[in-house]
Amino acid sequence: MAKNVLSFVCQNCGAAYGRWQGKCESCGEWNTLAEEDVGGVTTMPASIRPKRKGRTFNLESLAGESRDAPRLPSGMAELDRVTGGGFVRGSVLLVGGDPGIGKSTLLTQASSLMARAGHRSVYISGEEAIAQVRLRAARLGLADAPVQLAAETSVEDIIATLSEGTTPRLVVIDSIQTMWTDTVESAPGTVTQVRASAQALIRFAKRSGTALILVGHVTKDGQIAGPRVVEHMVDAVLSFEGEGSQQFRVLRAVKNRFGPTDEIGVFEMTGLGLREVTNPSELFLSERDLGSPGTAVFAGIEGTRPVLVELQALVAPTSLGTPRRAVVGWDQSRLSMVLAVLEAHCGVKLGGHDVYLNVAGGLRIHEPAADLAAAAALVSSLAHVPLPTDAVYFGEISLSGAVRPVAQASARLKEAAKLGFGKAVVPETARGDASGDAGLSLNQVGSLTSLVADIAARGVGRKGTTSDAAGKNATPAKIRRSEG
């Protein structure tokens, strides 16, 4: 006899269990398991289950002609850069970000620009009323765009409405957590409903060729809420990042089946919406505090675009038993590694100091090439010696203290020269890759000890600016022994 299948599903990661328990063994969260009817599924013995006859399908050869996926430009160059050149027809994108970061603003602008270009664009909101969406469009100066609006949460009603008339080119669902379908018996927002609603919408997009954008909420640790299986179902996952106190916003591709995953798009939040930033390096360095100790400019690469950002470090004596290590915009483990190398190989004693590191502008750095810039900023703050204001830094630090080369050194140096920098501290083996230095003065360092010695020498040359204790602490151990 058929019976309903009940399961306890974690509302944080989507793991299912046969009985309730306090802690989810998959993600480690407590009190997140909720009882759900898994899809209204009924079970019956396999012997009496009706058999479905399979259908035949065509097989293709490897030598067939392949065509690039047709793309629809959104009208926003930074958004097209992240997606790989525009929206692919029939693709599904999942956009996540903190509340209030500007996801709805970005998608309202994109759908309005596509509608003005003659494409049918539909914006369906499950969280806001139509009047609220119209107020946002009026504030952005997009009230005259022929975007079709709706405030609906029923997936069946949405698909039935979208199937009528001309096939839409772009559909925005804001957000997937508010959608619900009749095929499962669960409350809206649960893992089962999110999975089933996303599957139904994705099936419609693939069948009709509509570019579908799903907006997803994020958890407290910055991950997109809901089951991880939703991220595997979509074609691209975009993360909208930024600090609430900063006007900069960064759109980053976490996953993209039709384009690169290391490109970023930079926007500036203004009173009239998001403004595209064509030269993010100039924007990130616009508020530099020149001549201050503990600041270094890092020449990084985000996808194919060189980006220059300022790394700020503060090293201060601690009053705690265990010194504090805090970092914003960089990897905490890499900061710990750089501190360990400074103390083990360079004689820089940081065990009695609190260390704070910040990437200015709200950008998040993921490449290890920022090791050298972070080390320079830390030593500069400890010795209270300002670094040259016209110098950039990049290089990876190994556990032995050697400075290893990084990729695309020429592009980094060209960007630095374009912005008026005259010096560059680079790995010793980067000369062969620095053919496009555009006249920059290269200071090649083979080990972290050389960099620390150079900064310490600058402190000795500046009379009355560096205390004896700080200057001695910022000098490598072998140099201190030779001084006797």
Short mmCIF file of C-alpha atoms in Angstrom, two decimals:
data_model
loop_
_atom_site.label_atom_id
_atom_site.label_comp_id
_atom_site.label_asym_id
_atom_site.label_seq_id
_atom_site.Cartn_x
_atom_site.Cartn_y
_atom_site.Cartn_z
CA MET A 1 0.00 0.00 0.00
CA ALA A 2 1.32 3.45 -0.92
CA LYS A 3 2.35 5.80 1.84
CA ASN A 4 3.84 9.26 2.09
CA VAL A 5 7.59 9.53 2.58
CA LEU A 6 8.57 11.87 5.42
CA SER A 7 12.10 13.07 5.87
CA PHE A 8 13.99 15.53 8.04
CA VAL A 9 15.78 18.01 5.80
CA CYS A 10 18.44 20.49 6.91
CA GLN A 11 17.33 24.01 6.02
CA ASN A 12 20.95 25.17 5.74
CA CYS A 13 22.58 22.62 3.41
CA GLY A 14 19.74 20.36 2.18
CA ALA A 15 20.94 17.10 3.72
CA ALA A 16 18.11 14.63 4.44
CA TYR A 17 17.82 12.22 7.39
CA GLY A 18 15.38 9.48 8.30
CA ARG A 19 14.88 10.79 11.85
CA TRP A 20 15.24 14.07 13.68
CA GLN A 21 18.53 14.97 15.34
CA GLY A 22 19.83 18.15 16.88
CA LYS A 23 22.93 18.61 14.75
CA CYS A 24 23.27 18.27 10.98
CA GLU A 25 26.21 15.98 10.30
CA SER A 26 26.73 17.49 6.85
CA CYS A 27 27.17 21.20 7.66
CA GLY A 28 27.53 21.09 11.45
CA GLU A 29 24.64 23.49 12.17
CA TRP A 30 22.33 22.93 15.14
CA ASN A 31 18.49 22.88 15.13
CA THR A 32 18.18 23.22 11.34
CA LEU A 33 16.36 19.94 10.62
CA ALA A 34 12.68 20.27 9.71
CA GLU A 35 10.18 17.54 8.88
CA GLU A 36 9.07 17.66 5.24
CA ASP A 37 7.03 15.54 2.89
CA VAL A 38 9.60 14.76 0.22
CA GLY A 39 7.82 15.73 -2.94
CA GLY A 40 4.59 13.98 -2.00
CA VAL A 41 6.27 10.79 -3.19
CA THR A 42 4.52 7.50 -2.61
CA THR A 43 6.29 4.19 -2.45
CA MET A 44 5.11 0.86 -3.80
CA PRO A 45 6.80 -2.49 -4.37
CA ALA A 46 8.91 -2.65 -7.52
CA SER A 47 7.01 -5.76 -8.67
CA ILE A 48 3.72 -3.87 -9.09
CA ARG A 49 5.20 -0.50 -10.12
CA PRO A 50 4.12 0.39 -13.68
CA LYS A 51 6.89 0.04 -16.23
CA ARG A 52 7.67 3.00 -18.52
CA LYS A 53 8.83 2.22 -22.03
CA GLY A 54 11.91 4.23 -23.03
CA ARG A 55 11.99 6.43 -26.13
CA THR A 56 14.71 6.59 -28.72
CA PHE A 57 16.83 9.68 -29.35
CA ASN A 58 19.34 10.77 -31.97
CA LEU A 59 23.06 10.24 -31.53
CA GLU A 60 25.59 12.78 -32.80
CA SER A 61 29.20 12.32 -33.91
CA LEU A 62 32.27 14.12 -32.60
CA ALA A 63 33.02 15.52 -36.06
CA GLY A 64 29.84 17.56 -36.23
CA GLU A 65 29.84 21.32 -36.66
CA SER A 66 29.85 23.20 -33.36
CA ARG A 67 28.53 26.72 -33.07
CA ASP A 68 29.09 29.28 -30.36
CA ALA A 69 26.14 29.78 -28.08
CA PRO A 70 24.17 32.86 -29.20
CA ARG A 71 24.36 35.61 -26.62
CA LEU A 72 22.19 38.55 -25.75
CA PRO A 73 24.12 41.63 -24.56
CA SER A 74 22.61 43.13 -21.43
CA GLY A 75 23.62 46.70 -22.23
CA MET A 76 25.95 46.82 -19.21
CA ALA A 77 29.58 46.20 -20.20
CA GLU A 78 30.66 45.11 -16.70
CA LEU A 79 27.83 42.59 -16.43
CA ASP A 80 28.62 41.22 -19.89
CA ARG A 81 32.28 40.89 -18.91
CA VAL A 82 31.39 38.65 -15.96
CA THR A 83 28.90 36.49 -17.88
CA GLY A 84 31.35 36.01 -20.75
CA GLY A 85 29.85 38.34 -23.35
CA GLY A 86 26.14 38.42 -22.52
CA PHE A 87 23.29 36.10 -21.60
CA VAL A 88 23.19 32.75 -23.36
CA ARG A 89 19.71 31.80 -24.52
CA GLY A 90 18.27 29.06 -22.36
CA SER A 91 20.83 29.61 -19.60
CA VAL A 92 20.03 29.98 -15.90
CA LEU A 93 22.00 32.30 -13.61
CA LEU A 94 21.91 32.40 -9.83
CA VAL A 95 22.80 35.79 -8.31
CA GLY A 96 23.57 35.99 -4.59
CA GLY A 97 24.58 38.78 -2.26
CA ASP A 98 24.02 40.35 1.13
CA PRO A 99 20.66 42.05 1.78
CA GLY A 100 20.66 45.62 0.49
CA ILE A 101 23.86 45.19 -1.54
CA GLY A 102 22.10 46.13 -4.79
CA LYS A 103 20.99 42.89 -6.44
CA SER A 104 17.52 44.17 -7.32
CA THR A 105 18.98 47.47 -8.55
CA LEU A 106 21.43 45.67 -10.83
CA LEU A 107 18.80 43.37 -12.32
CA THR A 108 16.28 46.20 -12.73
CA GLN A 109 18.84 48.13 -14.75
CA ALA A 110 19.78 45.09 -16.84
CA SER A 111 16.17 44.12 -17.62
CA SER A 112 15.28 47.73 -18.48
CA LEU A 113 18.22 48.09 -20.88
CA MET A 114 17.30 44.84 -22.62
CA ALA A 115 13.66 45.92 -22.86
CA ARG A 116 14.72 49.20 -24.44
CA ALA A 117 16.74 47.19 -26.97
CA GLY A 118 13.53 45.50 -28.15
CA HIS A 119 13.68 42.25 -26.19
CA ARG A 120 10.77 41.07 -24.06
CA SER A 121 11.93 41.30 -20.42
CA VAL A 122 9.88 40.10 -17.47
CA TYR A 123 10.62 40.97 -13.84
CA ILE A 124 8.75 38.84 -11.29
CA SER A 125 9.09 39.84 -7.65
CA GLY A 126 8.08 37.59 -4.80
CA GLU A 127 9.22 39.97 -2.07
CA GLU A 128 8.06 43.41 -3.25
CA ALA A 129 4.82 44.76 -4.60
CA ILE A 130 4.59 46.18 -8.11
CA ALA A 131 4.42 49.71 -6.71
CA GLN A 132 7.75 49.23 -4.91
CA VAL A 133 9.45 48.02 -8.09
CA ARG A 134 8.02 51.01 -9.97
CA LEU A 135 9.38 53.40 -7.34
CA ARG A 136 12.86 51.92 -7.77
CA ALA A 137 12.63 52.17 -11.55
CA ALA A 138 11.53 55.81 -11.29
CA ARG A 139 14.47 56.60 -8.98
CA LEU A 140 16.83 55.02 -11.50
CA GLY A 141 15.30 56.92 -14.40
CA LEU A 142 14.00 53.72 -16.02
CA ALA A 143 10.24 54.21 -15.62
CA ASP A 144 9.75 54.42 -19.40
CA ALA A 145 11.40 51.03 -20.07
CA PRO A 146 8.85 48.47 -21.39
CA VAL A 147 9.59 45.88 -18.70
CA GLN A 148 6.68 43.60 -17.79
CA LEU A 149 6.20 43.40 -14.01
CA ALA A 150 4.41 40.93 -11.77
CA ALA A 151 4.24 40.14 -8.06
CA GLU A 152 3.68 36.40 -7.96
CA THR A 153 5.07 33.38 -6.09
CA SER A 154 3.25 30.41 -7.68
CA VAL A 155 5.60 28.64 -10.09
CA GLU A 156 2.75 27.04 -12.05
CA ASP A 157 1.08 30.44 -12.59
CA ILE A 158 4.39 32.03 -13.59
CA ILE A 159 5.18 29.36 -16.19
CA ALA A 160 1.64 29.46 -17.62
CA THR A 161 1.84 33.26 -17.98
CA LEU A 162 5.30 33.26 -19.53
CA SER A 163 4.26 30.58 -22.06
CA GLU A 164 1.66 32.88 -23.60
CA GLY A 165 2.56 35.21 -26.45
CA THR A 166 6.11 35.96 -27.51
CA THR A 167 8.78 33.99 -25.72
CA PRO A 168 10.56 36.31 -23.26
CA ARG A 169 14.29 36.81 -23.74
CA LEU A 170 15.01 37.58 -20.09
CA VAL A 171 13.12 36.60 -16.94
CA VAL A 172 14.18 37.72 -13.45
CA ILE A 173 12.86 35.82 -10.41
CA ASP A 174 13.42 37.83 -7.22
CA SER A 175 13.86 35.67 -5.25
CA ILE A 176 13.87 31.86 -5.55
CA GLN A 177 13.33 31.48 -1.79
CA THR A 178 9.85 33.00 -2.10
CA MET A 179 8.64 30.68 -4.89
CA TRP A 180 6.44 27.65 -4.22
CA THR A 181 5.00 24.83 -6.31
CA ASP A 182 2.03 22.50 -5.87
CA THR A 183 4.10 19.43 -6.68
CA VAL A 184 5.54 19.28 -3.15
CA GLU A 185 3.83 19.74 0.19
CA SER A 186 6.21 21.99 2.08
CA ALA A 187 6.20 25.56 3.27
CA PRO A 188 7.68 28.21 0.93
CA GLY A 189 11.36 28.80 1.61
CA THR A 190 12.12 25.25 2.69
CA VAL A 191 14.82 23.27 0.97
CA THR A 192 12.32 21.00 -0.77
CA GLN A 193 10.32 23.93 -2.17
CA VAL A 194 13.43 25.79 -3.33
CA ARG A 195 14.74 22.71 -5.11
CA ALA A 196 11.42 21.86 -6.77
CA SER A 197 10.65 25.46 -7.78
CA ALA A 198 14.11 25.93 -9.26
CA GLN A 199 13.82 22.69 -11.22
CA ALA A 200 10.46 23.70 -12.74
CA LEU A 201 11.74 27.14 -13.74
CA ILE A 202 14.96 25.72 -15.19
CA ARG A 203 12.95 23.20 -17.24
CA PHE A 204 10.92 26.07 -18.72
CA ALA A 205 14.07 28.08 -19.52
CA LYS A 206 15.73 25.16 -21.31
CA ARG A 207 12.59 24.36 -23.28
CA SER A 208 11.79 27.92 -24.37
CA GLY A 209 15.31 29.38 -24.75
CA THR A 210 14.67 32.11 -22.19
CA ALA A 211 17.60 33.50 -20.19
CA LEU A 212 16.55 33.07 -16.56
CA ILE A 213 18.07 34.89 -13.57
CA LEU A 214 17.32 33.62 -10.07
CA VAL A 215 18.08 35.81 -7.07
CA GLY A 216 19.21 33.87 -4.00
CA HIS A 217 19.55 34.88 -0.38
CA VAL A 218 22.84 34.39 1.41
CA THR A 219 23.57 32.96 4.85
CA LYS A 220 25.47 34.72 7.63
CA ASP A 221 28.79 33.35 6.35
CA GLY A 222 28.20 34.69 2.82
CA GLN A 223 27.11 31.44 1.13
CA ILE A 224 23.99 31.28 -1.02
CA ALA A 225 21.18 29.90 1.12
CA GLY A 226 19.39 26.69 0.21
CA PRO A 227 20.64 23.33 -0.99
CA ARG A 228 23.95 23.15 -2.81
CA VAL A 229 22.20 21.13 -5.48
CA VAL A 230 20.60 24.35 -6.78
CA GLU A 231 24.05 25.72 -7.59
CA HIS A 232 24.78 22.55 -9.54
CA MET A 233 21.51 22.86 -11.46
CA VAL A 234 22.16 26.38 -12.81
CA ASP A 235 24.65 27.35 -15.50
CA ALA A 236 26.30 30.25 -13.67
CA VAL A 237 26.57 31.49 -10.10
CA LEU A 238 27.34 35.19 -9.63
CA SER A 239 28.26 36.74 -6.29
CA PHE A 240 27.55 40.43 -5.68
CA GLU A 241 30.05 41.64 -3.08
CA GLY A 242 30.76 44.88 -1.27
CA GLU A 243 30.73 46.61 2.07
CA GLY A 244 27.65 48.51 3.13
CA SER A 245 29.77 51.53 4.13
CA GLN A 246 31.57 51.60 0.76
CA GLN A 247 30.12 52.70 -2.57
CA PHE A 248 32.04 50.03 -4.52
CA ARG A 249 30.32 46.82 -5.62
CA VAL A 250 32.05 43.83 -7.21
CA LEU A 251 30.22 41.22 -9.29
CA ARG A 252 32.22 37.99 -9.36
CA ALA A 253 31.55 34.76 -11.27
CA VAL A 254 31.83 31.77 -8.93
CA LYS A 255 30.69 29.30 -11.60
CA ASN A 256 30.11 29.81 -15.31
CA ARG A 257 29.55 27.10 -17.92
CA PHE A 258 29.70 29.59 -20.79
CA GLY A 259 32.54 31.87 -19.73
CA PRO A 260 35.47 32.46 -17.37
CA THR A 261 35.13 32.16 -13.62
CA ASP A 262 37.82 34.65 -12.65
CA GLU A 263 36.40 37.84 -14.17
CA ILE A 264 34.94 40.63 -12.05
CA GLY A 265 32.70 43.58 -12.80
CA VAL A 266 33.10 46.75 -10.74
CA PHE A 267 30.24 49.13 -10.03
CA GLU A 268 29.79 52.25 -7.95
CA MET A 269 26.55 52.73 -6.04
CA THR A 270 25.16 56.22 -6.64
CA GLY A 271 21.85 57.96 -6.10
CA LEU A 272 20.85 57.05 -9.65
CA GLY A 273 21.74 53.39 -9.34
CA LEU A 274 24.85 51.40 -10.18
CA ARG A 275 27.44 53.14 -12.33
CA GLU A 276 29.91 51.01 -14.27
CA VAL A 277 33.58 51.56 -13.40
CA THR A 278 35.80 51.10 -16.44
CA ASN A 279 39.04 51.76 -14.53
CA PRO A 280 38.66 50.18 -11.08
CA SER A 281 42.32 50.75 -10.14
CA GLU A 282 41.91 54.51 -10.26
CA LEU A 283 38.75 54.26 -8.17
CA PHE A 284 40.29 52.01 -5.49
CA LEU A 285 43.33 54.31 -5.16
CA SER A 286 41.43 57.59 -5.24
CA GLU A 287 41.44 58.03 -1.44
CA ARG A 288 45.00 56.93 -0.63
CA ASP A 289 46.67 58.44 2.42
CA LEU A 290 50.10 59.14 0.95
CA GLY A 291 53.12 58.88 3.22
CA SER A 292 51.47 56.84 5.98
CA PRO A 293 53.29 53.79 7.38
CA GLY A 294 51.60 50.43 6.87
CA THR A 295 50.21 50.99 3.37
CA ALA A 296 51.35 49.23 0.19
CA VAL A 297 49.87 49.14 -3.31
CA PHE A 298 49.32 45.65 -4.70
CA ALA A 299 49.24 45.06 -8.46
CA GLY A 300 46.78 42.20 -8.86
CA ILE A 301 44.98 40.39 -11.66
CA GLU A 302 41.25 39.69 -11.67
CA GLY A 303 40.53 37.52 -14.70
CA THR A 304 42.05 39.37 -17.65
CA ARG A 305 41.96 42.76 -15.94
CA PRO A 306 44.84 44.16 -13.86
CA VAL A 307 43.62 45.86 -10.68
CA LEU A 308 45.67 47.98 -8.28
CA VAL A 309 44.45 48.15 -4.69
CA GLU A 310 45.86 49.43 -1.42
CA LEU A 311 46.67 47.03 1.43
CA GLN A 312 46.57 48.62 4.88
CA ALA A 313 48.30 47.07 7.90
CA LEU A 314 48.39 48.03 11.55
CA VAL A 315 50.80 46.40 14.00
CA ALA A 316 50.36 47.54 17.60
CA PRO A 317 51.56 46.20 20.98
CA THR A 318 48.97 43.92 22.53
CA SER A 319 47.63 43.94 26.05
CA LEU A 320 46.18 40.44 25.71
CA GLY A 321 47.72 37.10 26.45
CA THR A 322 47.11 35.97 22.88
CA PRO A 323 47.74 38.59 20.17
CA ARG A 324 44.83 39.32 17.89
CA ARG A 325 44.95 38.64 14.14
CA ALA A 326 42.21 40.29 12.08
CA VAL A 327 41.97 40.53 8.28
CA VAL A 328 39.34 41.98 5.94
CA GLY A 329 39.36 41.18 2.23
CA TRP A 330 42.15 38.58 2.32
CA ASP A 331 42.64 34.98 3.43
CA GLN A 332 43.19 34.59 7.16
CA SER A 333 45.42 31.54 6.68
CA ARG A 334 47.72 33.37 4.27
CA LEU A 335 48.14 36.19 6.78
CA SER A 336 49.16 33.64 9.42
CA MET A 337 51.64 32.11 6.98
CA VAL A 338 53.24 35.47 6.13
CA LEU A 339 53.56 36.31 9.83
CA ALA A 340 55.22 32.96 10.51
CA VAL A 341 57.72 33.43 7.67
CA LEU A 342 58.56 36.97 8.87
CA GLU A 343 59.31 35.70 12.34
CA ALA A 344 61.12 32.48 11.38
CA HIS A 345 63.32 33.73 8.53
CA CYS A 346 63.48 37.52 8.91
CA GLY A 347 63.75 37.98 12.68
CA VAL A 348 60.65 40.19 12.81
CA LYS A 349 59.13 39.58 16.25
CA LEU A 350 55.35 39.89 16.11
CA GLY A 351 54.41 37.63 19.01
CA GLY A 352 53.67 40.58 21.27
CA HIS A 353 51.72 42.64 18.73
CA ASP A 354 48.17 42.73 17.44
CA VAL A 355 48.01 42.57 13.64
CA TYR A 356 45.24 44.04 11.49
CA LEU A 357 45.16 43.86 7.68
CA ASN A 358 42.58 45.46 5.40
CA VAL A 359 42.06 45.64 1.63
CA ALA A 360 40.85 49.17 0.91
CA GLY A 361 37.70 49.66 -1.13
CA GLY A 362 35.90 46.44 -0.17
CA LEU A 363 37.63 44.23 -2.77
CA ARG A 364 38.36 40.60 -1.86
CA ILE A 365 41.74 39.27 -2.99
CA HIS A 366 42.13 35.55 -3.66
CA GLU A 367 45.50 35.22 -5.41
CA PRO A 368 48.72 34.50 -3.46
CA ALA A 369 50.55 37.24 -5.37
CA ALA A 370 49.49 39.65 -2.62
CA ASP A 371 51.91 38.04 -0.13
CA LEU A 372 54.74 40.47 -0.86
CA ALA A 373 52.55 43.57 -0.59
CA ALA A 374 51.06 42.34 2.69
CA ALA A 375 54.52 41.64 4.13
CA ALA A 376 55.76 45.08 3.10
CA ALA A 377 52.77 46.77 4.73
CA LEU A 378 53.22 44.77 7.96
CA VAL A 379 56.93 45.58 8.30
CA SER A 380 56.28 49.21 7.41
CA SER A 381 53.69 49.51 10.17
CA LEU A 382 55.88 47.77 12.73
CA ALA A 383 58.93 49.94 11.96
CA HIS A 384 56.77 53.05 11.47
CA VAL A 385 58.50 53.63 8.13
CA PRO A 386 56.37 54.77 5.15
CA LEU A 387 56.92 52.94 1.87
CA PRO A 388 57.58 54.80 -1.40
CA THR A 389 54.32 56.28 -2.63
CA ASP A 390 55.13 55.52 -6.27
CA ALA A 391 55.88 51.80 -5.79
CA VAL A 392 53.76 48.71 -6.37
CA TYR A 393 54.35 45.22 -4.96
CA PHE A 394 53.49 41.69 -6.08
CA GLY A 395 54.99 38.26 -5.47
CA GLU A 396 54.24 34.98 -3.74
CA ILE A 397 56.12 34.08 -0.56
CA SER A 398 57.11 30.48 0.05
CA LEU A 399 57.57 28.87 3.46
CA SER A 400 61.34 29.08 3.02
CA GLY A 401 61.16 32.86 2.71
CA ALA A 402 61.84 32.93 -1.04
CA VAL A 403 59.80 35.24 -3.27
CA ARG A 404 58.32 33.25 -6.13
CA PRO A 405 57.20 34.68 -9.50
CA VAL A 406 53.56 35.12 -10.44
CA ALA A 407 51.70 35.08 -13.75
CA GLN A 408 51.03 38.09 -16.00
CA ALA A 409 53.74 40.29 -14.54
CA SER A 410 53.83 42.41 -17.71
CA ALA A 411 50.12 43.30 -17.48
CA ARG A 412 50.52 44.31 -13.83
CA LEU A 413 53.45 46.60 -14.61
CA LYS A 414 51.69 48.20 -17.58
CA GLU A 415 48.71 49.07 -15.40
CA ALA A 416 51.00 50.54 -12.73
CA ALA A 417 52.83 52.67 -15.31
CA LYS A 418 49.54 53.89 -16.75
CA LEU A 419 48.48 55.15 -13.31
CA GLY A 420 51.74 57.05 -12.77
CA PHE A 421 53.75 54.64 -10.61
CA GLY A 422 57.51 54.68 -11.16
CA LYS A 423 58.79 51.71 -9.13
CA ALA A 424 57.88 48.07 -8.72
CA VAL A 425 59.08 45.51 -6.18
CA VAL A 426 58.88 42.20 -8.00
CA PRO A 427 60.26 38.64 -7.68
CA GLU A 428 63.82 38.15 -8.84
CA THR A 429 62.83 35.83 -11.70
CA ALA A 430 60.20 38.21 -13.10
CA ARG A 431 62.57 40.08 -15.45
CA GLY A 432 61.79 37.78 -18.36
CA ASP A 433 58.05 38.43 -17.95
CA ALA A 434 58.43 42.19 -17.42
CA SER A 435 59.09 43.21 -20.99
CA GLY A 436 56.20 45.64 -20.87
CA ASP A 437 57.31 47.53 -17.77
CA ALA A 438 56.94 50.84 -19.68
CA GLY A 439 59.95 52.39 -18.01
CA LEU A 440 59.29 51.29 -14.43
CA SER A 441 62.26 50.97 -12.10
CA LEU A 442 62.29 47.32 -11.00
CA ASN A 443 63.54 46.32 -7.56
CA GLN A 444 63.92 42.56 -7.75
CA VAL A 445 63.94 40.64 -4.46
CA GLY A 446 64.81 36.98 -4.22
CA SER A 447 63.87 36.51 -0.58
CA LEU A 448 61.69 38.19 2.00
CA THR A 449 64.82 38.99 4.02
CA SER A 450 65.96 41.43 1.31
CA LEU A 451 62.65 43.29 1.42
CA VAL A 452 62.76 43.59 5.22
CA ALA A 453 66.36 44.85 5.06
CA ASP A 454 65.41 47.51 2.50
CA ILE A 455 62.55 48.78 4.67
CA ALA A 456 64.77 48.79 7.75
CA ALA A 457 67.41 50.74 5.85
CA ARG A 458 64.83 53.38 4.96
CA GLY A 459 64.03 53.69 8.66
CA VAL A 460 67.66 54.17 9.60
CA GLY A 461 68.03 56.86 6.96
CA ARG A 462 65.08 58.83 8.30
CA LYS A 463 66.38 60.46 11.48
CA GLY A 464 63.93 60.88 14.28
CA THR A 465 61.17 58.91 12.57
CA THR A 466 61.87 55.39 13.78
CA SER A 467 62.56 54.36 17.32
CA ASP A 468 65.58 52.20 18.05
CA ALA A 469 63.39 49.34 19.20
CA ALA A 470 61.25 49.42 16.08
CA GLY A 471 64.24 49.73 13.78
CA LYS A 472 66.00 46.85 15.48
CA ASN A 473 62.90 44.71 15.38
CA ALA A 474 62.43 45.36 11.66
CA THR A 475 66.00 44.35 10.81
CA PRO A 476 66.77 40.75 9.85
CA ALA A 477 68.44 38.64 12.48
CA LYS A 478 71.64 38.06 10.50
CA ILE A 479 71.98 41.84 9.96
CA ARG A 480 71.58 42.46 13.68
CA ARG A 481 74.31 39.90 14.41
CA SER A 482 76.68 41.53 11.96
CA GLU A 483 76.13 44.91 13.61
CA GLY A 484 77.31 43.38 16.87
#
